[in-house]
Coordinates of C-alpha atoms and ligand atoms in Angstrom, one line a residue:
M253 CA 3.0 7.8 -20.8
D254 CA 6.7 7.9 -20.1
E255 CA 9.4 6.8 -22.5
T256 CA 10.0 3.4 -20.8
A257 CA 6.9 2.4 -22.7
H258 CA 9.0 2.1 -25.9
A259 CA 11.8 0.4 -24.0
T260 CA 9.9 -2.5 -22.5
G261 CA 6.3 -2.6 -23.9
T262 CA 4.9 -3.3 -20.4
V263 CA 2.2 -0.9 -19.3
L264 CA 1.0 -0.3 -15.8
T265 CA -2.4 1.5 -15.8
I266 CA -3.4 3.3 -12.6
D267 CA -7.0 4.3 -12.3
L268 CA -7.2 7.4 -10.2
E269 CA -11.0 7.5 -10.5
A270 CA -11.1 4.1 -8.8
V271 CA -8.8 5.5 -6.0
V272 CA -11.2 8.3 -5.5
A273 CA -14.2 6.0 -5.5
N274 CA -12.5 3.8 -2.9
Y275 CA -11.8 6.9 -0.8
R276 CA -15.5 7.8 -0.9
L277 CA -16.6 4.3 0.0
L278 CA -14.2 4.3 3.0
S279 CA -15.4 7.7 4.1
E280 CA -19.0 6.4 3.9
H281 CA -18.1 3.5 6.2
A282 CA -16.7 5.9 8.8
P283 CA -19.3 8.7 8.6
G284 CA -18.4 10.3 12.0
A285 CA -14.7 10.5 11.3
E286 CA -12.4 12.4 9.0
C287 CA -11.0 10.1 6.3
S288 CA -7.3 10.6 5.7
A289 CA -5.2 8.8 3.0
V290 CA -2.0 6.9 3.6
V291 CA 0.3 7.5 0.7
K292 CA 3.6 6.2 2.1
A293 CA 6.0 4.2 -0.1
D294 CA 5.1 6.4 -3.1
G295 CA 1.4 5.8 -2.7
Y296 CA 1.9 2.1 -2.2
G297 CA 3.9 2.1 -5.4
L298 CA 1.3 3.9 -7.5
G299 CA 2.7 7.5 -7.4
A300 CA 2.1 9.5 -4.2
T301 CA 1.8 12.8 -5.9
R302 CA -0.7 11.6 -8.5
V303 CA -2.8 9.9 -5.8
A304 CA -2.6 12.8 -3.4
A305 CA -3.5 15.3 -6.0
A306 CA -6.6 13.2 -7.0
L307 CA -7.6 12.7 -3.5
A308 CA -7.1 16.3 -2.5
A309 CA -9.4 17.3 -5.4
A310 CA -11.9 14.8 -4.0
G311 CA -11.8 16.5 -0.6
C312 CA -9.1 14.6 1.3
K313 CA -7.4 17.0 3.7
T314 CA -4.9 14.8 5.6
F315 CA -2.2 12.5 4.3
F316 CA 0.2 10.1 6.0
V317 CA 3.7 9.2 4.7
A318 CA 6.5 7.3 6.3
H319 CA 9.4 9.7 5.7
L320 CA 10.2 13.4 5.5
G321 CA 11.2 13.1 1.8
E322 CA 7.9 11.6 1.0
A323 CA 6.1 14.4 2.8
L324 CA 8.0 17.0 0.8
A325 CA 6.9 15.4 -2.4
V326 CA 3.3 15.5 -1.4
R327 CA 3.6 19.0 -0.1
Q328 CA 4.5 20.0 -3.7
V329 CA 1.1 19.0 -5.0
S330 CA -0.9 19.8 -1.9
P331 CA 0.0 23.2 -0.4
E332 CA -3.0 23.2 2.0
A333 CA -3.1 19.6 3.3
T334 CA -2.2 18.3 6.7
I335 CA 0.8 15.9 6.1
A336 CA 1.9 13.6 8.8
V337 CA 5.2 11.6 8.9
L338 CA 4.7 8.2 10.5
N339 CA 8.4 7.6 11.2
G340 CA 8.7 10.9 13.0
A341 CA 11.3 13.7 12.8
L342 CA 14.9 12.6 12.8
A343 CA 17.2 14.7 15.1
G344 CA 18.0 17.9 13.3
A345 CA 15.0 17.8 10.9
E346 CA 12.7 19.8 13.1
A347 CA 13.2 23.0 11.2
E348 CA 12.4 21.4 7.9
F349 CA 9.1 20.1 9.4
E350 CA 8.3 23.5 10.6
E351 CA 9.1 25.2 7.3
N352 CA 7.0 22.8 5.3
N353 CA 4.2 22.7 7.9
L354 CA 4.6 18.9 8.4
L355 CA 3.4 16.9 11.4
P356 CA 5.7 14.4 12.9
V357 CA 4.2 11.3 14.6
L358 CA 5.9 11.2 18.0
N359 CA 6.7 7.6 18.6
S360 CA 8.5 7.7 22.0
L361 CA 8.8 9.9 25.0
P362 CA 12.2 11.2 23.9
A363 CA 10.5 12.1 20.6
V364 CA 7.9 14.0 22.5
Q365 CA 10.6 15.8 24.5
A366 CA 12.7 16.6 21.5
W367 CA 9.7 18.0 19.6
S368 CA 8.5 20.1 22.6
A369 CA 12.1 21.4 23.1
S370 CA 12.3 22.4 19.4
A371 CA 9.5 25.0 20.1
S372 CA 12.1 26.7 22.4
G373 CA 9.3 28.2 24.6
G374 CA 7.5 29.6 21.5
E375 CA 4.2 28.5 20.0
P376 CA 3.6 24.8 20.7
R377 CA 4.2 22.8 17.5
P378 CA 1.5 20.5 16.1
A379 CA 2.2 16.7 16.1
I380 CA 0.6 13.4 16.5
V381 CA 1.3 11.4 19.7
H382 CA 1.5 7.6 19.0
V383 CA 0.9 5.1 21.7
D384 CA 1.7 1.4 21.3
S385 CA -1.4 -0.8 21.9
G386 CA -0.1 -4.1 20.6
M387 CA 2.3 -3.8 17.7
S388 CA 5.5 -3.5 19.9
R389 CA 7.0 -1.5 17.1
L390 CA 6.7 2.3 17.3
G391 CA 4.7 4.4 19.8
L392 CA 4.9 5.2 23.5
S393 CA 5.1 2.2 25.7
D394 CA 2.8 1.8 28.7
Q395 CA 5.5 3.1 31.0
E396 CA 6.1 6.1 28.8
V397 CA 2.4 6.9 28.8
G398 CA 2.6 6.7 32.6
R399 CA 5.5 9.1 32.7
L400 CA 3.8 11.5 30.3
A401 CA 0.6 11.2 32.4
G402 CA 2.5 12.1 35.5
E403 CA 4.3 15.0 33.9
P404 CA 2.0 16.6 31.3
S405 CA 4.3 19.6 31.1
L406 CA 6.5 17.4 28.8
L407 CA 3.9 18.3 26.2
D408 CA 4.3 22.0 26.7
G409 CA 6.0 22.7 23.4
T410 CA 3.7 20.2 21.5
A411 CA 0.2 20.9 20.2
P412 CA -1.2 17.3 19.8
R413 CA -3.6 17.1 16.9
W414 CA -4.4 13.4 17.4
L415 CA -3.6 10.6 19.7
M416 CA -3.0 7.6 17.5
S417 CA -2.4 3.8 17.7
H418 CA -2.2 1.1 15.1
L419 CA -4.0 -2.3 14.8
A420 CA -2.1 -5.5 14.3
V421 CA -4.9 -7.9 13.1
A422 CA -7.7 -5.6 11.9
E423 CA -8.2 -7.8 8.8
E424 CA -9.3 -10.6 11.2
P425 CA -12.5 -9.3 12.7
E426 CA -12.9 -12.3 15.0
N427 CA -9.4 -11.9 16.5
A428 CA -9.6 -10.9 20.2
L429 CA -6.5 -8.8 19.9
N430 CA -8.6 -6.1 18.2
G431 CA -10.7 -5.6 21.3
E432 CA -7.6 -5.8 23.6
Q433 CA -5.9 -3.1 21.6
R434 CA -8.9 -0.9 21.7
T435 CA -9.1 -1.3 25.5
R436 CA -5.4 -0.4 25.8
F437 CA -5.9 2.6 23.6
E438 CA -8.9 3.7 25.8
V439 CA -6.7 3.3 28.9
A440 CA -4.0 5.5 27.3
R441 CA -6.6 8.1 26.2
G442 CA -7.9 8.2 29.8
R443 CA -4.5 8.9 31.2
L444 CA -3.3 11.6 28.8
P445 CA -4.7 15.1 28.2
T446 CA -7.8 15.1 26.0
M447 CA -7.2 15.2 22.3
P448 CA -8.8 13.8 19.1
A449 CA -8.0 10.2 18.4
S450 CA -7.0 8.0 15.4
F451 CA -7.0 4.3 15.5
S452 CA -8.0 2.5 12.2
N453 CA -6.3 1.5 9.1
S454 CA -8.2 0.2 6.1
S455 CA -9.4 -3.0 7.7
G456 CA -10.0 -1.3 11.1
I457 CA -12.7 0.8 9.4
F458 CA -14.7 -2.4 8.8
L459 CA -14.6 -3.3 12.5
G460 CA -17.3 -0.8 13.1
P461 CA -17.9 2.6 14.7
D462 CA -16.2 1.8 17.9
Y463 CA -13.0 1.7 16.0
H464 CA -13.4 5.0 14.0
Y465 CA -12.7 7.7 16.5
D466 CA -12.0 11.1 14.9
L467 CA -9.7 10.2 12.0
V468 CA -9.3 7.0 10.0
R469 CA -6.1 6.1 8.1
P470 CA -6.7 3.8 5.2
G471 CA -3.9 2.9 2.8
A472 CA -4.2 -0.4 1.1
A473 CA -8.0 -0.3 0.5
L474 CA -7.6 2.9 -1.4
Y475 CA -5.5 1.0 -3.9
G476 CA -7.9 -1.9 -4.3
V477 CA -6.6 -4.3 -1.7
N478 CA -9.5 -6.2 0.1
P479 CA -9.8 -4.9 3.6
Q480 CA -11.8 -7.9 4.7
P481 CA -10.1 -10.9 3.1
S482 CA -12.9 -13.3 4.3
K483 CA -15.5 -11.4 2.3
P484 CA -16.0 -10.2 -1.3
N485 CA -13.9 -7.2 -2.0
P486 CA -15.9 -4.0 -1.8
M487 CA -13.1 -1.9 -3.3
Q488 CA -12.6 -1.1 -7.0
P489 CA -9.5 -2.5 -8.7
V490 CA -7.0 0.3 -9.3
V491 CA -4.1 -1.4 -11.1
R492 CA -3.8 -3.1 -14.4
L493 CA -0.5 -4.6 -15.7
E494 CA -0.1 -5.8 -19.2
S495 CA 3.0 -7.0 -21.0
P496 CA 3.5 -8.1 -24.6
I497 CA 4.7 -11.5 -25.6
L498 CA 8.3 -11.1 -26.9
Q499 CA 8.4 -14.5 -28.6
V500 CA 6.8 -18.0 -28.6
R501 CA 8.9 -21.1 -28.5
S502 CA 7.4 -24.3 -29.9
I503 CA 9.0 -27.4 -28.2
D504 CA 8.4 -30.9 -29.6
S505 CA 10.8 -33.1 -27.6
P506 CA 11.2 -33.3 -23.8
R507 CA 13.0 -30.2 -22.4
T508 CA 13.2 -28.0 -19.4
V509 CA 12.2 -24.4 -19.0
G510 CA 14.3 -21.7 -17.3
Y511 CA 16.9 -21.5 -14.6
G512 CA 17.2 -24.5 -12.3
A513 CA 15.3 -26.6 -14.9
T514 CA 12.4 -26.6 -12.5
H515 CA 9.7 -27.1 -15.2
R516 CA 9.8 -30.1 -17.6
V517 CA 8.0 -30.1 -20.8
R518 CA 6.9 -33.7 -22.0
G519 CA 4.9 -33.3 -25.1
P520 CA 4.4 -30.6 -27.8
T521 CA 4.3 -27.3 -25.9
K522 CA 4.3 -23.6 -26.7
I523 CA 6.2 -21.3 -24.3
A524 CA 5.6 -17.5 -24.4
T525 CA 8.2 -15.2 -23.0
I526 CA 7.3 -11.8 -21.6
P527 CA 9.6 -8.9 -20.7
V528 CA 8.8 -8.7 -17.0
G529 CA 10.9 -10.3 -14.2
Y530 CA 11.7 -10.1 -10.5
A531 CA 13.7 -6.9 -11.1
D532 CA 10.3 -5.4 -12.0
G533 CA 8.6 -6.7 -8.8
Y534 CA 7.2 -9.8 -10.5
L535 CA 8.1 -11.8 -7.5
R536 CA 10.3 -14.9 -7.9
S537 CA 8.1 -16.8 -5.6
S538 CA 5.6 -16.8 -8.5
S539 CA 7.8 -19.3 -10.3
N540 CA 5.7 -22.3 -11.4
R541 CA 2.8 -20.8 -9.4
G542 CA 1.8 -17.5 -11.0
R543 CA -1.0 -17.1 -13.5
A544 CA -1.8 -14.6 -16.3
F545 CA -4.6 -14.1 -18.7
I546 CA -4.7 -13.8 -22.5
D547 CA -8.1 -13.2 -24.0
E548 CA -10.3 -15.8 -22.2
Y549 CA -7.4 -18.1 -21.5
E550 CA -5.7 -18.5 -18.1
V551 CA -2.0 -19.2 -18.7
P552 CA 0.3 -20.6 -16.0
V553 CA 3.8 -19.3 -15.2
V554 CA 6.1 -22.2 -15.9
G555 CA 9.7 -22.3 -14.8
R556 CA 11.5 -19.8 -12.6
V557 CA 10.8 -16.1 -12.9
S558 CA 14.1 -14.6 -14.1
M559 CA 15.3 -11.1 -13.5
D560 CA 13.8 -9.6 -16.7
L561 CA 11.7 -12.4 -18.1
V562 CA 8.8 -14.7 -17.3
T563 CA 7.8 -17.8 -19.2
L564 CA 4.2 -18.9 -19.7
D565 CA 2.7 -22.1 -21.1
V566 CA 0.5 -21.0 -24.0
T567 CA -0.1 -24.4 -25.5
A568 CA -3.8 -24.1 -25.2
L569 CA -4.0 -20.8 -27.1
P570 CA -5.0 -20.6 -30.8
D571 CA -2.1 -19.5 -33.1
H572 CA -3.5 -16.0 -33.6
L573 CA -3.0 -15.3 -29.9
A574 CA 0.1 -17.4 -29.3
R575 CA 2.5 -15.0 -31.0
A576 CA 4.7 -12.0 -30.4
G577 CA 2.9 -8.8 -29.6
T578 CA -0.1 -10.4 -27.9
M579 CA -0.8 -8.6 -24.6
V580 CA -0.8 -10.6 -21.5
E581 CA -2.7 -9.5 -18.4
L582 CA -0.6 -9.9 -15.3
I583 CA -2.8 -7.9 -13.0
S584 CA -6.4 -7.0 -13.9
A585 CA -10.0 -7.1 -12.6
R586 CA -10.2 -10.8 -13.0
H587 CA -6.7 -11.4 -11.5
P588 CA -6.4 -8.5 -9.0
V589 CA -3.6 -7.7 -6.7
D590 CA -4.9 -10.0 -3.9
S591 CA -5.0 -13.1 -6.2
V592 CA -1.6 -12.2 -7.7
A593 CA -0.4 -12.0 -4.1
A594 CA -2.0 -15.3 -3.1
D595 CA -0.2 -17.0 -6.0
A596 CA 3.1 -15.5 -4.9
G597 CA 2.6 -16.4 -1.2
T598 CA 2.4 -12.8 -0.1
I599 CA 0.0 -9.9 0.4
G600 CA -1.4 -7.3 -2.0
Y601 CA 0.6 -4.6 -0.2
E602 CA 3.9 -6.2 -1.3
I603 CA 2.7 -6.7 -4.9
L604 CA 1.8 -3.0 -5.1
T605 CA 4.9 -1.6 -3.5
S606 CA 7.1 -3.8 -5.7
L607 CA 5.7 -2.6 -9.0
G608 CA 8.6 -1.8 -11.1
A609 CA 10.3 1.3 -12.3
R610 CA 10.6 0.0 -15.8
Y611 CA 6.9 -0.2 -16.5
A612 CA 5.4 2.6 -18.5
R613 CA 2.8 4.2 -16.2
R614 CA -0.5 5.4 -17.6
Y615 CA -2.8 7.3 -15.3
V616 CA -6.5 7.4 -16.1
G617 CA -9.5 9.0 -14.4
G618 CA -9.4 11.5 -11.6
S619 CA -7.1 14.4 -12.2
A620 CA -5.0 12.3 -14.6
Ligands
PLP300 C1 0.5 1.9 6.8 C2 -0.2 2.4 7.9 C3 -1.6 2.6 7.8 C4 -2.4 2.2 6.6 O1 -2.6 0.8 6.7 P1 -3.5 0.0 5.6 O2 -3.5 -1.4 6.1 O3 -2.7 0.1 4.3 O4 -4.8 0.6 5.5 C5 -2.3 3.2 8.8 N1 -1.6 3.6 10.0 C6 -0.3 3.3 10.1 C7 0.4 3.7 11.4 C8 0.5 2.7 9.1 O5 1.8 2.4 9.3

């Protein structure tokens, strides 16, 4: 545990064994494909190097990050792994990619050309070619695919490991866009030189074998987010967040709680204050909407979430619990990231990647 434990009392527990179990479950759902792990944004906020080390020990051979710096961190703990950088290589960074054996994702025709040129006529350099099938974000456009198809020599300095694309609505299995994207991906595959393919994120894996291709790229589901929001979550919870009550205020006469006076207390009420706030990623949109648990009691967030503090109504609690030092569960198996996210009007991804730097982090399981 790091020393911030003593500073704030709040403890974030990350279960690496659960991450590994989730990796195995995802692998089993895509038996014909290699299963990689997406560990961008510091492993969705949980610690990319810890997660990557645990998954590498469990047999994961390929990791995706967003930026070069993230790739270099993972390279430290995983000398053998294939590490791909989703945002590609910025101009001038090609040598660093080569030195660290990193794969850029080539997101445009100019990116393909620059990468090919960086080989300077020598050994073609490995990379992933990304075609846009419906995100309108990164990836070669249809026209760029056409130009590359007409002039395959543009790939001469590039050794494509995979052709990839990315799904926009994979968590909605009934959405017709999934099939449309798959058709566009098939068209691009037909036009370009033959290479292995990668298409599915966490949710895409559950769309079935047509979506698996050669490599799947789960991120969120590894960390416990439900890949099929309309069904029970098959993933194990990974994160637990607990914070101690700092003090309990007994209020007898009508009063308001917190900034903006958005919560009004009418009768006798007990308000517990905990040392977590929006500066820790406890989203301000949880004001008057969030929930926490103490023992068997569900306690509502009342008033605005402040920068460093959250107020909870603990009137229903017995005195031995409604006091300083009692631990409050903010994220746990019974209130997992997805339900915390629903309370805050966002998605589990944002809850995870916002988890604060002031929490003491405790790793359990796996290679912890
Ligand atoms: C983030 C990302 C993933 C992982 O998506 P999840 O929904 O977290 O499984 C896969 N592929 C690409 C291109 C991504 O950007």
